[in-house]
PDB file of C-alpha atoms in Angstrom:
ATOM      1  CA  ASP A 594     -81.328 126.101   9.593  1.00 64.00           C
ATOM      2  CA  THR A 595     -79.975 127.554  12.800  1.00 69.00           C
ATOM      3  CA  ALA A 596     -77.377 130.209  12.017  1.00 91.00           C
ATOM      4  CA  VAL A 597     -75.543 130.205  15.347  1.00 96.00           C
ATOM      5  CA  SER A 598     -76.115 127.259  17.637  1.00 96.00           C
ATOM      6  CA  GLN A 599     -74.926 126.536  21.137  1.00 97.00           C
ATOM      7  CA  THR A 600     -74.930 123.433  23.290  1.00 96.00           C
ATOM      8  CA  PRO A 601     -76.058 122.856  25.899  1.00 97.00           C
ATOM      9  CA  LYS A 602     -78.948 125.282  26.356  1.00 96.00           C
ATOM     10  CA  TYR A 603     -78.945 124.754  30.116  1.00 97.00           C
ATOM     11  CA  LEU A 604     -76.081 123.678  32.314  1.00 97.00           C
ATOM     12  CA  VAL A 605     -76.395 123.089  36.038  1.00 97.00           C
ATOM     13  CA  THR A 606     -73.278 122.040  37.875  1.00 97.00           C
ATOM     14  CA  GLN A 607     -71.540 122.234  41.204  1.00 97.00           C
ATOM     15  CA  MET A 608     -68.741 124.490  42.287  1.00 97.00           C
ATOM     16  CA  GLY A 609     -65.328 123.210  41.396  1.00 97.00           C
ATOM     17  CA  ASN A 610     -66.412 121.290  38.324  1.00 97.00           C
ATOM     18  CA  ASP A 611     -65.066 121.824  34.813  1.00 97.00           C
ATOM     19  CA  LYS A 612     -67.516 122.325  31.957  1.00 97.00           C
ATOM     20  CA  SER A 613     -67.537 123.244  28.279  1.00 97.00           C
ATOM     21  CA  ILE A 614     -69.961 125.096  26.057  1.00 98.00           C
ATOM     22  CA  LYS A 615     -69.889 124.583  22.317  1.00 97.00           C
ATOM     23  CA  CYS A 616     -70.776 127.006  19.549  1.00 97.00           C
ATOM     24  CA  GLU A 617     -71.141 126.516  15.830  1.00 97.00           C
ATOM     25  CA  GLN A 618     -72.122 128.896  13.043  1.00 96.00           C
ATOM     26  CA  ASN A 619     -73.121 127.997   9.522  1.00 95.00           C
ATOM     27  CA  LEU A 620     -73.084 131.543   8.151  1.00 92.00           C
ATOM     28  CA  GLY A 621     -69.588 131.352   6.734  1.00 91.00           C
ATOM     29  CA  HIS A 622     -68.490 134.132   9.074  1.00 90.00           C
ATOM     30  CA  ASP A 623     -64.843 134.718   9.926  1.00 87.00           C
ATOM     31  CA  THR A 624     -65.247 136.070  13.445  1.00 89.00           C
ATOM     32  CA  MET A 625     -66.807 134.521  16.510  1.00 92.00           C
ATOM     33  CA  TYR A 626     -67.355 135.872  20.010  1.00 93.00           C
ATOM     34  CA  TRP A 627     -68.220 134.840  23.534  1.00 95.00           C
ATOM     35  CA  TYR A 628     -70.322 137.155  25.703  1.00 95.00           C
ATOM     36  CA  LYS A 629     -71.458 136.874  29.291  1.00 96.00           C
ATOM     37  CA  GLN A 630     -74.808 138.323  30.403  1.00 96.00           C
ATOM     38  CA  ASP A 631     -75.224 138.618  34.140  1.00 92.00           C
ATOM     39  CA  SER A 632     -78.384 138.550  36.199  1.00 87.00           C
ATOM     40  CA  LYS A 633     -78.862 142.275  35.627  1.00 85.00           C
ATOM     41  CA  LYS A 634     -78.814 141.714  31.870  1.00 85.00           C
ATOM     42  CA  PHE A 635     -75.442 143.401  31.402  1.00 90.00           C
ATOM     43  CA  LEU A 636     -73.836 141.941  28.297  1.00 93.00           C
ATOM     44  CA  LYS A 637     -70.065 141.948  28.199  1.00 92.00           C
ATOM     45  CA  ILE A 638     -67.651 140.566  25.659  1.00 91.00           C
ATOM     46  CA  MET A 639     -65.179 137.940  26.814  1.00 93.00           C
ATOM     47  CA  PHE A 640     -63.320 136.733  23.736  1.00 91.00           C
ATOM     48  CA  SER A 641     -63.319 136.921  19.987  1.00 89.00           C
ATOM     49  CA  TYR A 642     -61.577 134.889  17.316  1.00 88.00           C
ATOM     50  CA  ASN A 643     -60.991 135.816  13.713  1.00 85.00           C
ATOM     51  CA  ASN A 644     -60.119 132.854  11.494  1.00 82.00           C
ATOM     52  CA  LYS A 645     -59.044 130.867  14.544  1.00 82.00           C
ATOM     53  CA  GLU A 646     -56.839 133.701  15.815  1.00 85.00           C
ATOM     54  CA  LEU A 647     -57.577 135.283  19.195  1.00 87.00           C
ATOM     55  CA  ILE A 648     -58.446 138.959  18.651  1.00 83.00           C
ATOM     56  CA  ILE A 649     -60.134 140.040  21.860  1.00 80.00           C
ATOM     57  CA  ASN A 650     -59.245 138.684  25.268  1.00 83.00           C
ATOM     58  CA  GLU A 651     -61.005 140.720  27.916  1.00 83.00           C
ATOM     59  CA  THR A 652     -60.056 140.634  31.546  1.00 80.00           C
ATOM     60  CA  VAL A 653     -61.623 137.371  32.524  1.00 88.00           C
ATOM     61  CA  PRO A 654     -60.249 134.765  34.941  1.00 91.00           C
ATOM     62  CA  ASN A 655     -57.837 132.374  33.283  1.00 91.00           C
ATOM     63  CA  ARG A 656     -60.207 129.599  34.327  1.00 95.00           C
ATOM     64  CA  PHE A 657     -61.995 130.518  31.100  1.00 95.00           C
ATOM     65  CA  SER A 658     -60.306 129.230  27.979  1.00 94.00           C
ATOM     66  CA  PRO A 659     -61.705 129.566  24.483  1.00 94.00           C
ATOM     67  CA  LYS A 660     -60.773 127.167  21.714  1.00 93.00           C
ATOM     68  CA  SER A 661     -61.448 127.530  18.013  1.00 93.00           C
ATOM     69  CA  PRO A 662     -60.758 124.322  16.090  1.00 92.00           C
ATOM     70  CA  ASP A 663     -61.910 125.985  12.858  1.00 91.00           C
ATOM     71  CA  LYS A 664     -63.581 129.234  11.924  1.00 89.00           C
ATOM     72  CA  ALA A 665     -67.070 127.729  12.242  1.00 94.00           C
ATOM     73  CA  HIS A 666     -66.590 126.607  15.828  1.00 95.00           C
ATOM     74  CA  LEU A 667     -65.713 128.374  19.053  1.00 95.00           C
ATOM     75  CA  ASN A 668     -65.875 126.511  22.330  1.00 96.00           C
ATOM     76  CA  LEU A 669     -65.572 127.805  25.866  1.00 97.00           C
ATOM     77  CA  HIS A 670     -64.070 125.703  28.599  1.00 97.00           C
ATOM     78  CA  ILE A 671     -64.416 126.745  32.212  1.00 96.00           C
ATOM     79  CA  ASN A 672     -62.322 125.209  34.977  1.00 96.00           C
ATOM     80  CA  SER A 673     -63.071 125.183  38.692  1.00 97.00           C
ATOM     81  CA  LEU A 674     -66.499 126.733  38.360  1.00 97.00           C
ATOM     82  CA  GLU A 675     -67.511 129.341  40.937  1.00 96.00           C
ATOM     83  CA  LEU A 676     -70.897 130.660  42.017  1.00 96.00           C
ATOM     84  CA  GLY A 677     -70.162 133.973  40.291  1.00 94.00           C
ATOM     85  CA  ASP A 678     -69.859 132.217  36.957  1.00 96.00           C
ATOM     86  CA  SER A 679     -73.612 131.718  36.908  1.00 96.00           C
ATOM     87  CA  ALA A 680     -74.888 133.681  33.934  1.00 96.00           C
ATOM     88  CA  VAL A 681     -76.095 133.311  30.389  1.00 97.00           C
ATOM     89  CA  TYR A 682     -73.270 132.851  27.913  1.00 98.00           C
ATOM     90  CA  PHE A 683     -73.883 133.906  24.337  1.00 97.00           C
ATOM     91  CA  CYS A 684     -71.886 133.007  21.305  1.00 97.00           C
ATOM     92  CA  ALA A 685     -72.016 135.373  18.333  1.00 94.00           C
ATOM     93  CA  SER A 686     -70.497 135.627  14.897  1.00 92.00           C
ATOM     94  CA  SER A 687     -69.893 138.310  12.294  1.00 88.00           C
ATOM     95  CA  GLN A 688     -68.712 138.331   8.711  1.00 83.00           C
ATOM     96  CA  GLY A 689     -65.492 140.058   9.659  1.00 68.00           C
ATOM     97  CA  SER A 690     -64.052 141.932  12.597  1.00 55.00           C
ATOM     98  CA  GLY A 691     -65.530 145.082  11.147  1.00 53.00           C
ATOM     99  CA  THR A 692     -64.306 148.058   9.204  1.00 55.00           C
ATOM    100  CA  VAL A 693     -65.974 151.372   8.524  1.00 55.00           C
ATOM    101  CA  ASP A 694     -65.670 150.675   4.792  1.00 56.00           C
ATOM    102  CA  HIS A 695     -67.567 147.416   5.159  1.00 54.00           C
ATOM    103  CA  PRO A 696     -70.283 148.122   7.692  1.00 53.00           C
ATOM    104  CA  SER A 697     -72.085 144.853   7.129  1.00 52.00           C
ATOM    105  CA  SER A 698     -69.148 143.054   8.672  1.00 57.00           C
ATOM    106  CA  TYR A 699     -70.047 144.642  11.973  1.00 70.00           C
ATOM    107  CA  GLU A 700     -73.312 142.840  12.300  1.00 81.00           C
ATOM    108  CA  GLN A 701     -73.048 140.286  15.053  1.00 88.00           C
ATOM    109  CA  TYR A 702     -75.512 137.421  15.118  1.00 91.00           C
ATOM    110  CA  PHE A 703     -76.107 135.812  18.481  1.00 94.00           C
ATOM    111  CA  GLY A 704     -76.735 132.216  19.373  1.00 96.00           C
ATOM    112  CA  PRO A 705     -79.606 131.217  21.682  1.00 96.00           C
ATOM    113  CA  GLY A 706     -77.457 131.311  24.803  1.00 97.00           C
ATOM    114  CA  THR A 707     -76.413 128.811  27.448  1.00 97.00           C
ATOM    115  CA  ARG A 708     -77.773 129.374  30.931  1.00 97.00           C
ATOM    116  CA  LEU A 709     -75.110 128.239  33.366  1.00 97.00           C
ATOM    117  CA  THR A 710     -76.083 127.724  36.991  1.00 97.00           C
ATOM    118  CA  VAL A 711     -73.395 126.892  39.501  1.00 97.00           C
ATOM    119  CA  THR A 712     -74.614 125.537  42.831  1.00 96.00           C
TER     120      THR A 712
ATOM    121  CA  GLN B 101     -67.952 156.792  33.972  1.00 59.00           C
ATOM    122  CA  LYS B 102     -69.682 153.947  32.211  1.00 69.00           C
ATOM    123  CA  GLU B 103     -68.860 153.381  28.575  1.00 86.00           C
ATOM    124  CA  VAL B 104     -72.467 153.275  27.441  1.00 93.00           C
ATOM    125  CA  GLU B 105     -75.406 154.523  29.469  1.00 93.00           C
ATOM    126  CA  GLN B 106     -79.079 153.960  28.991  1.00 93.00           C
ATOM    127  CA  ASN B 107     -82.128 154.654  31.106  1.00 84.00           C
ATOM    128  CA  SER B 108     -83.065 151.297  32.541  1.00 77.00           C
ATOM    129  CA  GLY B 109     -86.743 152.123  32.430  1.00 79.00           C
ATOM    130  CA  PRO B 110     -89.138 150.579  32.384  1.00 90.00           C
ATOM    131  CA  LEU B 111     -90.523 152.724  29.622  1.00 95.00           C
ATOM    132  CA  SER B 112     -94.203 152.207  29.128  1.00 96.00           C
ATOM    133  CA  VAL B 113     -96.109 153.528  26.105  1.00 96.00           C
ATOM    134  CA  PRO B 114     -99.559 152.842  24.681  1.00 97.00           C
ATOM    135  CA  GLU B 115    -100.008 150.978  21.445  1.00 97.00           C
ATOM    136  CA  GLY B 116     -99.623 153.273  18.456  1.00 97.00           C
ATOM    137  CA  ALA B 117     -97.424 155.791  20.275  1.00 97.00           C
ATOM    138  CA  ILE B 118     -93.804 156.672  19.552  1.00 97.00           C
ATOM    139  CA  ALA B 119     -91.283 155.067  21.901  1.00 96.00           C
ATOM    140  CA  SER B 120     -88.045 156.979  22.339  1.00 96.00           C
ATOM    141  CA  LEU B 121     -84.995 155.168  23.664  1.00 97.00           C
ATOM    142  CA  ASN B 122     -81.817 157.035  24.483  1.00 96.00           C
ATOM    143  CA  CYS B 123     -78.169 156.169  24.851  1.00 95.00           C
ATOM    144  CA  THR B 124     -75.045 158.156  25.632  1.00 95.00           C
ATOM    145  CA  TYR B 125     -71.460 157.037  25.302  1.00 94.00           C
ATOM    146  CA  SER B 126     -68.229 158.214  26.813  1.00 92.00           C
ATOM    147  CA  ASP B 127     -65.599 157.664  24.108  1.00 87.00           C
ATOM    148  CA  ARG B 128     -65.701 160.509  21.603  1.00 87.00           C
ATOM    149  CA  GLY B 129     -63.773 158.363  19.127  1.00 83.00           C
ATOM    150  CA  SER B 130     -66.552 155.786  18.876  1.00 85.00           C
ATOM    151  CA  GLN B 131     -67.432 155.031  15.307  1.00 83.00           C
ATOM    152  CA  SER B 132     -70.325 152.618  15.071  1.00 87.00           C
ATOM    153  CA  PHE B 133     -73.544 152.330  17.000  1.00 91.00           C
ATOM    154  CA  PHE B 134     -75.999 149.487  17.218  1.00 93.00           C
ATOM    155  CA  TRP B 135     -79.422 148.821  18.638  1.00 95.00           C
ATOM    156  CA  TYR B 136     -80.293 145.292  19.685  1.00 95.00           C
ATOM    157  CA  ARG B 137     -83.654 144.018  20.829  1.00 97.00           C
ATOM    158  CA  GLN B 138     -83.791 141.241  23.395  1.00 96.00           C
ATOM    159  CA  TYR B 139     -86.986 139.480  24.315  1.00 96.00           C
ATOM    160  CA  SER B 140     -87.109 137.882  27.739  1.00 93.00           C
ATOM    161  CA  GLY B 141     -85.197 134.614  27.730  1.00 92.00           C
ATOM    162  CA  LYS B 142     -83.980 135.119  24.174  1.00 94.00           C
ATOM    163  CA  SER B 143     -80.776 136.267  22.525  1.00 95.00           C
ATOM    164  CA  PRO B 144     -80.088 139.832  21.342  1.00 95.00           C
ATOM    165  CA  GLU B 145     -81.219 140.595  17.815  1.00 93.00           C
ATOM    166  CA  LEU B 146     -79.732 143.432  15.769  1.00 91.00           C
ATOM    167  CA  ILE B 147     -82.395 145.856  14.586  1.00 92.00           C
ATOM    168  CA  MET B 148     -80.466 148.970  13.554  1.00 90.00           C
ATOM    169  CA  PHE B 149     -76.948 150.276  13.112  1.00 89.00           C
ATOM    170  CA  ILE B 150     -75.756 153.771  12.326  1.00 91.00           C
ATOM    171  CA  TYR B 151     -72.360 155.286  11.533  1.00 87.00           C
ATOM    172  CA  SER B 152     -73.001 158.828  10.368  1.00 87.00           C
ATOM    173  CA  ASN B 153     -74.537 161.790  12.120  1.00 91.00           C
ATOM    174  CA  GLY B 154     -78.202 162.225  11.417  1.00 93.00           C
ATOM    175  CA  ASP B 155     -81.132 159.901  11.058  1.00 94.00           C
ATOM    176  CA  LYS B 156     -81.441 156.444   9.605  1.00 94.00           C
ATOM    177  CA  GLU B 157     -84.857 154.973   9.016  1.00 95.00           C
ATOM    178  CA  ASP B 158     -85.868 151.357   8.595  1.00 94.00           C
ATOM    179  CA  GLY B 159     -89.591 150.704   8.631  1.00 96.00           C
ATOM    180  CA  ARG B 160     -91.010 151.818  11.972  1.00 97.00           C
ATOM    181  CA  PHE B 161     -87.522 152.297  13.433  1.00 97.00           C
ATOM    182  CA  THR B 162     -85.389 155.421  13.242  1.00 97.00           C
ATOM    183  CA  ALA B 163     -81.907 155.649  14.684  1.00 96.00           C
ATOM    184  CA  GLN B 164     -80.510 159.094  15.387  1.00 96.00           C
ATOM    185  CA  LEU B 165     -76.860 159.856  15.977  1.00 95.00           C
ATOM    186  CA  ASN B 166     -75.279 163.034  17.271  1.00 95.00           C
ATOM    187  CA  LYS B 167     -71.544 162.514  17.687  1.00 92.00           C
ATOM    188  CA  ALA B 168     -70.962 166.024  19.029  1.00 93.00           C
ATOM    189  CA  SER B 169     -73.313 165.289  21.910  1.00 94.00           C
ATOM    190  CA  GLN B 170     -72.228 161.635  22.103  1.00 94.00           C
ATOM    191  CA  TYR B 171     -75.814 160.621  21.895  1.00 95.00           C
ATOM    192  CA  VAL B 172     -77.679 157.972  19.952  1.00 96.00           C
ATOM    193  CA  SER B 173     -81.381 157.267  20.072  1.00 96.00           C
ATOM    194  CA  LEU B 174     -83.923 154.852  18.704  1.00 97.00           C
ATOM    195  CA  LEU B 175     -87.453 155.875  17.843  1.00 97.00           C
ATOM    196  CA  ILE B 176     -90.135 153.264  17.353  1.00 97.00           C
ATOM    197  CA  ARG B 177     -93.194 154.630  15.581  1.00 97.00           C
ATOM    198  CA  ASP B 178     -96.634 153.056  15.849  1.00 97.00           C
ATOM    199  CA  SER B 179     -95.466 150.931  18.774  1.00 97.00           C
ATOM    200  CA  GLN B 180     -96.953 147.470  19.007  1.00 97.00           C
ATOM    201  CA  PRO B 181     -97.243 145.123  21.990  1.00 97.00           C
ATOM    202  CA  SER B 182     -94.799 142.853  20.134  1.00 97.00           C
ATOM    203  CA  ASP B 183     -92.184 145.608  20.521  1.00 97.00           C
ATOM    204  CA  SER B 184     -92.158 144.985  24.270  1.00 97.00           C
ATOM    205  CA  ALA B 185     -88.595 143.920  25.002  1.00 96.00           C
ATOM    206  CA  THR B 186     -85.299 145.179  26.347  1.00 96.00           C
ATOM    207  CA  TYR B 187     -83.404 147.395  23.919  1.00 97.00           C
ATOM    208  CA  LEU B 188     -79.630 147.326  24.137  1.00 96.00           C
ATOM    209  CA  CYS B 189     -77.436 150.090  22.815  1.00 95.00           C
ATOM    210  CA  ALA B 190     -73.965 148.977  21.723  1.00 93.00           C
ATOM    211  CA  VAL B 191     -70.978 151.048  20.696  1.00 90.00           C
ATOM    212  CA  ASP B 192     -67.864 150.081  18.770  1.00 84.00           C
ATOM    213  CA  ARG B 193     -65.061 152.402  19.808  1.00 74.00           C
ATOM    214  CA  GLY B 194     -62.949 151.385  16.874  1.00 66.00           C
ATOM    215  CA  SER B 195     -59.888 150.591  18.986  1.00 61.00           C
ATOM    216  CA  THR B 196     -60.322 146.882  18.435  1.00 62.00           C
ATOM    217  CA  LEU B 197     -62.777 146.218  15.690  1.00 60.00           C
ATOM    218  CA  GLY B 198     -65.696 144.091  16.707  1.00 72.00           C
ATOM    219  CA  ARG B 199     -65.420 144.889  20.398  1.00 80.00           C
ATOM    220  CA  LEU B 200     -68.877 146.140  21.316  1.00 86.00           C
ATOM    221  CA  TYR B 201     -69.606 147.922  24.557  1.00 89.00           C
ATOM    222  CA  PHE B 202     -73.204 147.410  25.610  1.00 93.00           C
ATOM    223  CA  GLY B 203     -75.432 149.527  27.778  1.00 94.00           C
ATOM    224  CA  ARG B 204     -77.539 147.857  30.410  1.00 93.00           C
ATOM    225  CA  GLY B 205     -80.628 148.138  28.266  1.00 94.00           C
ATOM    226  CA  THR B 206     -83.976 149.880  28.472  1.00 95.00           C
ATOM    227  CA  GLN B 207     -87.026 147.762  29.137  1.00 95.00           C
ATOM    228  CA  LEU B 208     -89.921 148.825  26.919  1.00 96.00           C
ATOM    229  CA  THR B 209     -93.523 147.836  27.528  1.00 96.00           C
ATOM    230  CA  VAL B 210     -96.182 148.649  24.938  1.00 97.00           C
ATOM    231  CA  TRP B 211     -99.655 148.243  26.365  1.00 95.00           C
ATOM    232  CA  PRO B 212    -102.718 147.681  24.188  1.00 93.00           C
TER     233      PRO B 212
END
């Protein structure tokens, strides 16, 4: 009963290729996120969707494009992969986008991560 | 100035001791504060969150928040070797709900 799942777990590819990472959550949450964790373990948000609507779009190269076909799925497509894209990518979800009146909606649950290696 | 700062450690404590992890943040308007634990090769796991000044206790964990000093801490009592992990502090500034700013984490080692 995996709450937030990602595929693939490992992805090794060459520079210039295009790849996708898929994420699914079965928690019934409305909001999903993509994070990037670099080699120094710094975790930074990339995107978030609330009910299929883009809420957060951090300054990331436009080679990265998220897609949310429904509120249970959020995929990440990366074009023209570069060496610097090597990292662990985490998907996460939360009940809502968070309000002080509903603190439980802040809780973000992370998937197991996808380790992307670009050679 | 970094949004969220933590001592990178490593912090090493003996089993049974109290581990104290600290975090400061730059945006005075920040509203919500989270502590995540991340074991090596695993995903972050939420262990505590706090919104109001003061202490919040959950089992062996106590989160402390001082908004005036822009400081949040996590105390782990009776530390166990299984607590050895990297602890990430995250802050929600409230400008865009759900956007968490993470510190770089403090690596904790509890030795038997």
